[in-house]
XYZ file of C-alpha atoms in Angstrom:
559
model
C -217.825 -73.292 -24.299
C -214.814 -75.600 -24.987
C -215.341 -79.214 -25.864
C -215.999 -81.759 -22.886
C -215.963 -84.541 -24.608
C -214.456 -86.927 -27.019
C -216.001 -89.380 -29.196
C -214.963 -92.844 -29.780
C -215.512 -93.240 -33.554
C -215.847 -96.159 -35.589
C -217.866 -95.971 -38.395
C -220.489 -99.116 -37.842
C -222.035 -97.232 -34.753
C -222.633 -93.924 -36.963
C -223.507 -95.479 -40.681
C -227.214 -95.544 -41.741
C -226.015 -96.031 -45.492
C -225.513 -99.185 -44.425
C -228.168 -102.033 -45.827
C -228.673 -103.669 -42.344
C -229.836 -100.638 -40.708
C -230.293 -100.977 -37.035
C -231.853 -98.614 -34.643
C -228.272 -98.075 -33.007
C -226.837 -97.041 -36.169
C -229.256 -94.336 -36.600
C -229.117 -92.962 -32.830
C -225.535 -92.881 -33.467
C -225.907 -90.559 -36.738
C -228.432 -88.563 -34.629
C -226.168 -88.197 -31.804
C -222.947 -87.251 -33.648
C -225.560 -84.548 -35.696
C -227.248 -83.437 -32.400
C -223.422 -83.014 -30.827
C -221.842 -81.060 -33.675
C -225.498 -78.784 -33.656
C -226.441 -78.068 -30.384
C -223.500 -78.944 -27.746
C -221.572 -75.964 -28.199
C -218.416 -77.359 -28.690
C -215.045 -75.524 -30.331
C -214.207 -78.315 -31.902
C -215.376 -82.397 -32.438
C -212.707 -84.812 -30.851
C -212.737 -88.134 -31.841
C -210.521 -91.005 -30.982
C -210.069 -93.362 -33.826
C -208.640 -96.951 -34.062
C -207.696 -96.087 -37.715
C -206.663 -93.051 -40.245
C -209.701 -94.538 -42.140
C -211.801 -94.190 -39.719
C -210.528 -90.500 -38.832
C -211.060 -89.501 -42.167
C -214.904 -90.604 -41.809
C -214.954 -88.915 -39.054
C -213.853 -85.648 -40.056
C -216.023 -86.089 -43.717
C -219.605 -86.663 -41.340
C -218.647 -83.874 -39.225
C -218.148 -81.380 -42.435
C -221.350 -82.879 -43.380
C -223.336 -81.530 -40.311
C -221.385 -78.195 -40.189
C -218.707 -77.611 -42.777
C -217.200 -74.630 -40.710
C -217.118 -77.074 -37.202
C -213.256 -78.095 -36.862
C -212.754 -82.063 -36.481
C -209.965 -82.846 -34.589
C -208.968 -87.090 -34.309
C -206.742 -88.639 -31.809
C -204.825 -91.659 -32.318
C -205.472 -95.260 -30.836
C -201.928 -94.512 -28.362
C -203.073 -91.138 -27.600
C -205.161 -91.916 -24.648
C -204.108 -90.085 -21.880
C -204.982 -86.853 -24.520
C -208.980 -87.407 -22.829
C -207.627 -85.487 -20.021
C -207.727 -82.566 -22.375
C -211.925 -82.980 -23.060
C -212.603 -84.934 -19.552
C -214.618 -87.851 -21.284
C -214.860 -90.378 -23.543
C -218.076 -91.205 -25.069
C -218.455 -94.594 -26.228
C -221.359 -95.129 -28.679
C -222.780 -98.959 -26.250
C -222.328 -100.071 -23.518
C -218.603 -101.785 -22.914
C -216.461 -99.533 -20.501
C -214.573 -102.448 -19.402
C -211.889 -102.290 -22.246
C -211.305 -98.769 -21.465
C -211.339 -98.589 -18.339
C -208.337 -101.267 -17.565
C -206.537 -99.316 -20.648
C -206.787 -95.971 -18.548
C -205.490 -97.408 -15.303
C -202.312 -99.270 -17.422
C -201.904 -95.902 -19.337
C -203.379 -93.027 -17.184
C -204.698 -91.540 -13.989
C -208.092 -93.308 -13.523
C -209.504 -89.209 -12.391
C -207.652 -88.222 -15.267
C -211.375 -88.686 -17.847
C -214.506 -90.184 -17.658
C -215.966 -93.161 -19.410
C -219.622 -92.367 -20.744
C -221.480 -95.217 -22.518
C -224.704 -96.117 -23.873
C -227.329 -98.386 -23.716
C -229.242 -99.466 -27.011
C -230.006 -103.103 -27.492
C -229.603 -104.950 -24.045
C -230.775 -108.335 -24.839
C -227.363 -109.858 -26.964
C -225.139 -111.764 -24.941
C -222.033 -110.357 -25.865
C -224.447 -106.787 -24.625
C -224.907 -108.800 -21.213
C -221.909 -109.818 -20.875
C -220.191 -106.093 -21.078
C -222.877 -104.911 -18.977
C -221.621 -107.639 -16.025
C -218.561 -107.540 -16.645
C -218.358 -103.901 -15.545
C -218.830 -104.723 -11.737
C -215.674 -106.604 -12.075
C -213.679 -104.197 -14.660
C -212.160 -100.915 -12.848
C -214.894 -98.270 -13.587
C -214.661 -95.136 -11.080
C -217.587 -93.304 -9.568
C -217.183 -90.511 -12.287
C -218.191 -92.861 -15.206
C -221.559 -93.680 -16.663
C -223.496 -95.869 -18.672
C -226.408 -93.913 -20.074
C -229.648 -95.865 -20.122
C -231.750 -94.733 -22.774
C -235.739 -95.299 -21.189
C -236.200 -96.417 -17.298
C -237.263 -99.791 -18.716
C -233.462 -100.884 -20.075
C -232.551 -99.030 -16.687
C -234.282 -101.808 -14.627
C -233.100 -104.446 -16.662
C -229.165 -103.160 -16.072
C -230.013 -103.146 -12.631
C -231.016 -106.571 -12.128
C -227.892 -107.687 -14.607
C -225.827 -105.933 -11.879
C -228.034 -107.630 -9.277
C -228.077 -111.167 -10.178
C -223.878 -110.955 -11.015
C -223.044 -108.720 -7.844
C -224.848 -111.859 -5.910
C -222.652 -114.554 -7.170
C -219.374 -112.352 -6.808
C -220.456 -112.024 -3.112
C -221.156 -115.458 -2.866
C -218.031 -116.846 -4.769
C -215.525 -114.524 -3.583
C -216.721 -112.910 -0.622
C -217.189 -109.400 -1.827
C -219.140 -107.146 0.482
C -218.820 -103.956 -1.702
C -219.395 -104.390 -5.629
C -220.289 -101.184 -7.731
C -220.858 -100.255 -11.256
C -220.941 -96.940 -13.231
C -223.902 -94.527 -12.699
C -226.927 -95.495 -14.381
C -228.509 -92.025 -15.496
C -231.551 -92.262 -17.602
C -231.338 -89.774 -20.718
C -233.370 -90.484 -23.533
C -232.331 -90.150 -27.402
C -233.303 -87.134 -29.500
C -233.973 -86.200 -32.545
C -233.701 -83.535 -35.388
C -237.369 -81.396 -34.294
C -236.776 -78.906 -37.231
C -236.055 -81.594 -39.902
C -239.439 -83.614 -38.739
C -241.843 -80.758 -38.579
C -245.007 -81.302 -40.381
C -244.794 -80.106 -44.163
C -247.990 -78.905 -45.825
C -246.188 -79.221 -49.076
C -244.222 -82.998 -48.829
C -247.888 -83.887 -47.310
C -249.948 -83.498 -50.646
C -247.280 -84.830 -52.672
C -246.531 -87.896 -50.685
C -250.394 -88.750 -50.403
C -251.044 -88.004 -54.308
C -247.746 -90.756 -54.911
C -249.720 -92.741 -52.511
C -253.309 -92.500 -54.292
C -254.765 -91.290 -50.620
C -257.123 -88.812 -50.668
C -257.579 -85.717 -48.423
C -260.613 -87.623 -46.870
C -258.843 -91.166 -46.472
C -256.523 -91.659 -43.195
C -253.567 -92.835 -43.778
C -251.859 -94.846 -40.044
C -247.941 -95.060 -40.964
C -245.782 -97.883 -39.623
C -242.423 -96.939 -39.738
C -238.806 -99.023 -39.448
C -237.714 -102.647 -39.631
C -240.567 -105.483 -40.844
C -239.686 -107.760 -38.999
C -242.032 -110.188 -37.384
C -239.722 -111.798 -35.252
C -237.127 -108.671 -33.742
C -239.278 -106.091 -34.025
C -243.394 -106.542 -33.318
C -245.440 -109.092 -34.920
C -247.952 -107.249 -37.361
C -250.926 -109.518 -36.441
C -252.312 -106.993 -33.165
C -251.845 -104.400 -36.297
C -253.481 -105.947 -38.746
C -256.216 -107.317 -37.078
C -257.104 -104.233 -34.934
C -256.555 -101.501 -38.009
C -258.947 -104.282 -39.991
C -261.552 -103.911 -37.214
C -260.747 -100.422 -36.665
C -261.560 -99.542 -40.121
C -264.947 -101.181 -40.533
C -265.607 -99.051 -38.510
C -264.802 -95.333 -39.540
C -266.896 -92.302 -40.648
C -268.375 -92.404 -43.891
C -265.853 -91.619 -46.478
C -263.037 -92.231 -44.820
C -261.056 -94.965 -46.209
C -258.320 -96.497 -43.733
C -254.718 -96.776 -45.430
C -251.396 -98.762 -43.817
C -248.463 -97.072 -44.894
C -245.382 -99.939 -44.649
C -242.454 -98.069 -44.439
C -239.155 -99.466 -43.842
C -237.238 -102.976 -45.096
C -237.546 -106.366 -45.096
C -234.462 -108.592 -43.610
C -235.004 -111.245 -45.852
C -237.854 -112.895 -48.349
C -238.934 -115.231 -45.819
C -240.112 -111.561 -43.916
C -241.649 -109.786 -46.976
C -243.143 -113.075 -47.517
C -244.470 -113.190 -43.835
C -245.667 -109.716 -43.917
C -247.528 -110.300 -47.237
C -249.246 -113.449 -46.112
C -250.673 -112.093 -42.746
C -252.116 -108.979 -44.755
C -254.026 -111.188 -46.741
C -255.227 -113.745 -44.194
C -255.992 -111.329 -41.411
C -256.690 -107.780 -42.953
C -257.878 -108.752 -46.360
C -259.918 -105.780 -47.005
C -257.153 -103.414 -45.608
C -255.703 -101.082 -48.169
C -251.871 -100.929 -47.929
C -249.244 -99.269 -49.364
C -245.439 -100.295 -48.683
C -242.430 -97.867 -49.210
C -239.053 -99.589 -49.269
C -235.760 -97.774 -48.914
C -234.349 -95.934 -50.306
C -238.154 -93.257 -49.872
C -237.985 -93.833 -45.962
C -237.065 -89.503 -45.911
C -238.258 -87.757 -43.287
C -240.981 -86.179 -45.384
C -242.874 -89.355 -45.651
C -244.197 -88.597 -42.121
C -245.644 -85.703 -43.426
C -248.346 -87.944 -45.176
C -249.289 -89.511 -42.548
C -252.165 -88.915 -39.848
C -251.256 -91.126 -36.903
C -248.424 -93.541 -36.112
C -248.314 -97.179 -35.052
C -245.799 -99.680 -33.459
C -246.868 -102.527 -31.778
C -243.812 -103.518 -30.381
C -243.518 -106.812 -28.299
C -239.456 -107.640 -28.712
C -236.934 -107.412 -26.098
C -234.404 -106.615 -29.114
C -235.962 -103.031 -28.646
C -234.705 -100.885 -25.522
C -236.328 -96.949 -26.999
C -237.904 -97.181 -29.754
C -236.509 -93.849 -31.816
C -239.055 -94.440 -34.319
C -241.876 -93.117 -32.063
C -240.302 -89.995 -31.474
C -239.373 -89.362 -34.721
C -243.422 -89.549 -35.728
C -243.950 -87.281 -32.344
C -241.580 -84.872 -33.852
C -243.376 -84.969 -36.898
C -246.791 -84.017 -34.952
C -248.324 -87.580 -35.264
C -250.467 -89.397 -32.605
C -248.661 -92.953 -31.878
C -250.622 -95.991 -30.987
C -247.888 -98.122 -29.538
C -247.713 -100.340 -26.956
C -247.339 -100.238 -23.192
C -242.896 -101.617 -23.914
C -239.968 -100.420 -22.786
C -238.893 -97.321 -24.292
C -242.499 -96.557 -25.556
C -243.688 -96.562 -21.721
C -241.294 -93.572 -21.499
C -242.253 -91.501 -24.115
C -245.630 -91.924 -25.468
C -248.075 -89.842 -22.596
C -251.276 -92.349 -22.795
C -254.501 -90.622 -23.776
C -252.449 -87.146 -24.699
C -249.770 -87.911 -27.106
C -251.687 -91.364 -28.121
C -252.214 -94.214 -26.954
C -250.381 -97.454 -25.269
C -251.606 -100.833 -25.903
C -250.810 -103.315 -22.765
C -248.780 -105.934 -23.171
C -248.531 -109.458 -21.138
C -245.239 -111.626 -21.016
C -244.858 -114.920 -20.151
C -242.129 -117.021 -18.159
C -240.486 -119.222 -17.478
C -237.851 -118.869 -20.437
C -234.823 -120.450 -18.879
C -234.806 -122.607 -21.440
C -234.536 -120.153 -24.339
C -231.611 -118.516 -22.348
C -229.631 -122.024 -22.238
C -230.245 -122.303 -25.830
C -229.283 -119.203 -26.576
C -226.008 -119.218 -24.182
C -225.350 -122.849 -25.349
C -225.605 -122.311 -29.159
C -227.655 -124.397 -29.759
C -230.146 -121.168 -30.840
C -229.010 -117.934 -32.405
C -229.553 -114.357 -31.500
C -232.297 -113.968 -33.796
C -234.203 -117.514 -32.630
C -233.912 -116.691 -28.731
C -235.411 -113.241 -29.135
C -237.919 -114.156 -31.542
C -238.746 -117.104 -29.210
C -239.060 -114.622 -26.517
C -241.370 -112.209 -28.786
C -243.580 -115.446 -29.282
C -245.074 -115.469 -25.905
C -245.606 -112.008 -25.807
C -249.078 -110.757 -26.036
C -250.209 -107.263 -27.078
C -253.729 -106.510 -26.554
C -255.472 -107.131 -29.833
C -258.819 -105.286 -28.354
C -257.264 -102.294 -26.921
C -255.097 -101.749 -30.282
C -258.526 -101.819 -31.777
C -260.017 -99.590 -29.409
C -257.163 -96.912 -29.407
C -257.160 -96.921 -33.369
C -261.084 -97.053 -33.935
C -260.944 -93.728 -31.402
C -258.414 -92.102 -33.381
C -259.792 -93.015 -36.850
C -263.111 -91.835 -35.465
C -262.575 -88.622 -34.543
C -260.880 -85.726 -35.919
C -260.582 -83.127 -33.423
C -258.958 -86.053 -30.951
C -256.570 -86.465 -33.718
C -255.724 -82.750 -34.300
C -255.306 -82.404 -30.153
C -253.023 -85.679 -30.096
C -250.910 -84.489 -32.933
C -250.579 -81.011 -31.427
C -249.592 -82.700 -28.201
C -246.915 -84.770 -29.628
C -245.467 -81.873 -31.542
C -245.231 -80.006 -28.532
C -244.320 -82.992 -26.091
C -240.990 -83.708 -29.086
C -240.101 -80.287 -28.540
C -239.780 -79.910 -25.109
C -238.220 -83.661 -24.097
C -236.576 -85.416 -27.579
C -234.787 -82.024 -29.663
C -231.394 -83.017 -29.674
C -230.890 -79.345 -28.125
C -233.129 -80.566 -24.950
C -231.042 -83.802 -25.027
C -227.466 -82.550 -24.963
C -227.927 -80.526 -22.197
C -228.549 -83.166 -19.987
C -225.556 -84.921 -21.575
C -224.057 -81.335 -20.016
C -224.868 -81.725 -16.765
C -223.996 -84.925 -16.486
C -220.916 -84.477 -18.130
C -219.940 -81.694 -15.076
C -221.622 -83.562 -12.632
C -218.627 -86.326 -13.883
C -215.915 -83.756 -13.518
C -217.077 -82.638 -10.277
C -216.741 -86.170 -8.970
C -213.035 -86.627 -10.549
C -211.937 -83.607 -9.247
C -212.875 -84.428 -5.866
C -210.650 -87.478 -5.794
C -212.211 -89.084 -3.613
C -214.206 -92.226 -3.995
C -211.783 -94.539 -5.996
C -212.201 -98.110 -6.352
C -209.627 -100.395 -6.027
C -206.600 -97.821 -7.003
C -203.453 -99.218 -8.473
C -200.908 -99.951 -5.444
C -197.467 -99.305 -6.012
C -196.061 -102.513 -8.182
C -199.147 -103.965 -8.503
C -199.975 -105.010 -12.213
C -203.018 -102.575 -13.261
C -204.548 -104.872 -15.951
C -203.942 -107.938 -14.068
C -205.587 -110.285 -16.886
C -202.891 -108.785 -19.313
C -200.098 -108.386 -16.975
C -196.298 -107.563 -17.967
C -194.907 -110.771 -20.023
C -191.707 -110.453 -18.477
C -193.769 -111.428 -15.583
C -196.247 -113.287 -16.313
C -193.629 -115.660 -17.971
C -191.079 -116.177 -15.412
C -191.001 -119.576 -14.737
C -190.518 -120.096 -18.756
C -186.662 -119.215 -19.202
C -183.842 -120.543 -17.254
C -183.198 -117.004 -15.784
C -184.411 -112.897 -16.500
C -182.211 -110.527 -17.496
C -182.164 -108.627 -14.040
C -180.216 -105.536 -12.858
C -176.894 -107.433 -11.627
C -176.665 -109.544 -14.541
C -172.846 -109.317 -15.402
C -173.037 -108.834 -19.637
C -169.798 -108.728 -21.787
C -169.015 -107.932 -25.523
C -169.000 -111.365 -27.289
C -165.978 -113.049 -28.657
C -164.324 -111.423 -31.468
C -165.615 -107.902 -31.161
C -162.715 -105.588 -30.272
C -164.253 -102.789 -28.968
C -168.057 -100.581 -29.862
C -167.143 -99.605 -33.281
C -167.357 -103.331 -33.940
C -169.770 -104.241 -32.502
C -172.344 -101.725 -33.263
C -171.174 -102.360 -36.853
C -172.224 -106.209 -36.605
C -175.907 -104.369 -34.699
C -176.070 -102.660 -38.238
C -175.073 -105.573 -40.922
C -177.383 -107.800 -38.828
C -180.530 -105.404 -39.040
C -180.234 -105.709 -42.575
C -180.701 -109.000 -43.126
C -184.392 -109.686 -43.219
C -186.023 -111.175 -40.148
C -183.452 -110.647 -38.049
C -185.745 -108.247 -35.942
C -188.871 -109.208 -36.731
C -190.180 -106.039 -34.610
C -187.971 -103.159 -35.801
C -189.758 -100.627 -33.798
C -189.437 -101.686 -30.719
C -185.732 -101.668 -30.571
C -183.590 -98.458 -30.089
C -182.052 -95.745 -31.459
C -178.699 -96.097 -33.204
C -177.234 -93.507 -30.878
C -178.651 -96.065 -28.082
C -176.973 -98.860 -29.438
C -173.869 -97.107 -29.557
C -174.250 -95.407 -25.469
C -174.847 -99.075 -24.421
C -171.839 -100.926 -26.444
C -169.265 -98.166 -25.235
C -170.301 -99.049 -21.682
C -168.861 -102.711 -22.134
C -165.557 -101.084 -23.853
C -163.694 -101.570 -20.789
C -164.902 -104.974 -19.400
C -167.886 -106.232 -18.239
C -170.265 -104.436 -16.723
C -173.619 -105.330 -15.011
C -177.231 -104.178 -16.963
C -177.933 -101.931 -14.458
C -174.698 -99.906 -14.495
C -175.183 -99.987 -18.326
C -178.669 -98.253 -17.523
C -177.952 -95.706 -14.575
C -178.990 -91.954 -15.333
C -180.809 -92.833 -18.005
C -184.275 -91.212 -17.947
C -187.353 -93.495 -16.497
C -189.348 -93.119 -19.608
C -186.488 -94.987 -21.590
C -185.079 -97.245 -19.558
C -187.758 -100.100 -20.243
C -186.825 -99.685 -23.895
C -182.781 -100.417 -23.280
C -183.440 -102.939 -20.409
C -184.832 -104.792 -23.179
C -182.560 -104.134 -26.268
C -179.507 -105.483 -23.956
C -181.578 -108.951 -24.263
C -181.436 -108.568 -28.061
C -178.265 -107.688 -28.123
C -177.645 -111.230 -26.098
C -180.017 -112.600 -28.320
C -177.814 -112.346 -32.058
C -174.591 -112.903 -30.316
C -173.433 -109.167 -29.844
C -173.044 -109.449 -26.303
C -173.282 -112.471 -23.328
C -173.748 -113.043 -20.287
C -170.145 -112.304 -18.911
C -170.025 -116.041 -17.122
C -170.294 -117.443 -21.128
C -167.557 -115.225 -22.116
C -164.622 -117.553 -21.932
């Protein structure tokens, strides 16, 4: 199968070696691993704002698969996606794209595929808005990762499709396909290990008879789920379980700051002081540490989260998850078969931590733990859910069965990229029809009118343009070309003369446009006829800079 898509690679949205790991950094990795796996490419394409970054690309690749060919495409090289049909951008701004492919290309000739992962940043909301006003086409996409984050899109597109209606009028205002496609992950690498299992729990000091509930990820109280509906219903939980069986809370994951650690360390103590727990920091947050566990548990209550990859990961690994009844989680954990989900309860209004927020006046980090404050997860069904799991063994071994099976058949990355598949032909289907676009380019009209030609835009700056009949004339004291393309050359040596080399012509250019002024003076546009289309923009302007140090002038200036 040949490749259908290209990536747009940058390195932040595929780094987990990176000490402020985020949940999007790691679905990145496990996309980019799941691609060069399972999609059947002949090749990865990426398109790279930087050799640096195409060299990172092509090392991660040979990491996956050293025998997979890596082929990188340059930041000018855009109309190239025709050649793979998409380009998949690793969040959820298509706008930037989008007005570069109507300046640069056909707007059927690829599609724009993005991705949702944290919603609930402003500069997130903004790119999300912004695309009902930004010229996305019926073939592109922005993949929402649970039906939750798909909901809240909606009512971004909603509430900002309202005021363009009311402001300006509009009667039709449409954004990118919202498909709902969930992220996967590695099912082989996760599978339970007899093996890691004993040697994890003897690091631990757990016994065979002791049950060990792993939290897994980011401790963070405030942008990621408040540990006190954990500790207080594991505490209860595990007064209450079968003789023998000592409860254990396996802390996996890192700490943002001391402030958290301290946080986390102080709520143990005051609300789960006979709790045993054991914390693993990074770097021993493997994959095999899942092995040691018995069930799973996040009680997540932030907005910050959209899927919740976590979760999956511990299905994968044949684990029951207690989690709660939140976004992504209400997607993939089945209540009462693959675990359980804890209800949650949020509160409004919140206006005001949205003005603060917009204003300033709070950052990202105080408006979402604000909004995590006055959200409630059921302390009493968290302690129901793990007091029934704790208690009994065989619903355990079902669960974990379950969510072995459940990973397999909905989260392998092999399940997941073919529904990146079919959407990816249902895309090219769409473009190859040719019907359906928005707002096409008419002829003249400025495609990117918020970055619109200079020459343009800046009109009413100079006293005149440089137009078509403008009469230009070799200047005083230059005989003939020879000369004066030998005053071009002595003048481009001198340092800042041209402070943008690049953009000026060829030699041979020079010298076609001076020998057209050899016998008098001529206008710019008999200067320019015949030449090709592509290059004419290029000479149009080089006869300015040519006015510009003195070579030639404006044949009314000539006396």
């Amino acid at each position: 199968m040949p490749t259908t898509a290209t990536l747009y690679y940058a390195p932040d949205g595929f780094d987990t070696g990176r000490a402020k790991l985020m949940g999007r950094h790691a679905a990145g990795e496990g996309m980019l691993g799941g691609l060069v796996r399972h999609a059947g490419f002949d090749r990865m394409v990426a398109l790279c704002g930087s050799e640096a970054d195409a060299a990172a690309f092509r090392a991660q690749v040979a990491g996956f698969d050293p025998a997979m060919p890596a082929e990188t495409l340059g930041a000018a090289e855009l109309p190239r996606l025709a050649e793979t049909g998409c380009l998949m951008l690793p969040g959820p701004d298509l706008s930037g794209f989008a007005w570069r492919r109507r300046r640069e290309s056909r707007q059927a000739a690829f599609s724009l595929t993005g991705i949702t992962h944290t919603i609930a940043s402003a500069s997130a909301m903004d790119a999300i808005a912004g695309l009902l006003v930004a010229p996305v086409q019926p073939w592109d996409a922005l993949v929402c990762t649970s039906s939750a984050v798909q909901g809240a899109v909606r009512r971004l597109f909603q509430g900002e499709a309202h005021y363009l209606a009311r402001r300006l009028g509009a009667s039709r205002i449409e954004g990118p396909a919202l498909p709902v496609i969930p992220l996967g992950v590695d099912t082989t690498a996760l599978a339970p290990d007899p093996a890691a299992r004993a040697e994890w729990r003897a690091r631990l000091r757990v016994s065979a008879q002791d049950i060990l509930v792993l939290h897994h990820g980011r401790l963070s109280f405030h942008a990621k789920g408040h540990p006190l509906p954990m500790f207080l219903g594991l505490a209860r939980a595990a007064a209450a379980a079968p003789a023998g069986a000592r409860v254990v809370l396996l802390l996996s994951g890192w700490f943002a700051d001391a402030h958290q650690r301290r946080a986390f360390t102080e709520m143990a103590k005051a609300l789960a002081p006979g709790l045993a727990i054991r914390l693993v920091e990074r770097p021993e947050t493997g994959t095999t540490l899942r092995a040691a566990a018995d069930l799973f548990t996040l009680l997540s209550d932030n907005v910050q989260e959209s899927f919740g990859l976590a979760p999956v990961e511990a299905l994968a690994a044949g684990l029951p998850v207690v989690g709660t009844d939140w976004d992504g989680l209400r997607d993939t954990v089945r209540h009462g078969v693959t675990g359980f989900r804890v209800p949650t309860l949020l509160a409004g209004p919140m206006d005001d931590l949205a003005a603060r927020h917009d204003t300033g006046m709070d950052s990202y980090d105080s408006y979402i733990g604000g909004i995590a404050q006055f959200t409630a997860v059921d302390v009493g069904a968290a302690e129901a859910a793990f007091a029934a799991l704790i208690g009994d063994a065989g619903l355990r071994a079902r669960m974990a069965a379950a969510a072995r099976a459940d990973a397999l058949a909905r989260y392998d990355w092999a399940v997941v990229v073919r529904q990146y598949h079919a959407l990816w032909a249902e895309q090219a289907t769409l473009r190859r029809a040719g019907r359906g676009e928005r707002a096409a380019p008419l002829r003249g009209e400025e495609p990117m009118p918020r970055r619109p030609d200079p020459g343009r835009l800046f009109a009413d700056y100079p006293s005149g343009r440089l137009a078509p009949e403008t009469r230009l004339v070799l200047a005083p004291g230059l005989a003939d070309a020879a000369a004066a393309l030998a005053r071009v050359q002595a003048l481009l040596a001198v340092t800042g003369i041209a402070a943008r080399r690049e953009l000026l012509p060829s030699t041979e250019s020079f010298q076609m446009l001076l020998e057209g002024l050899e016998a008098g003076p001529a206008t710019a546009g008999a200067l320019l006829a015949g030449t090709p289309p592509g290059r004419a923009p290029r000479l149009h302007r080089a006869l300015a800079w040519l006015v510009k140090v003195d070579v030639l002038r404006q044949a009314r200036d000539a006396a």
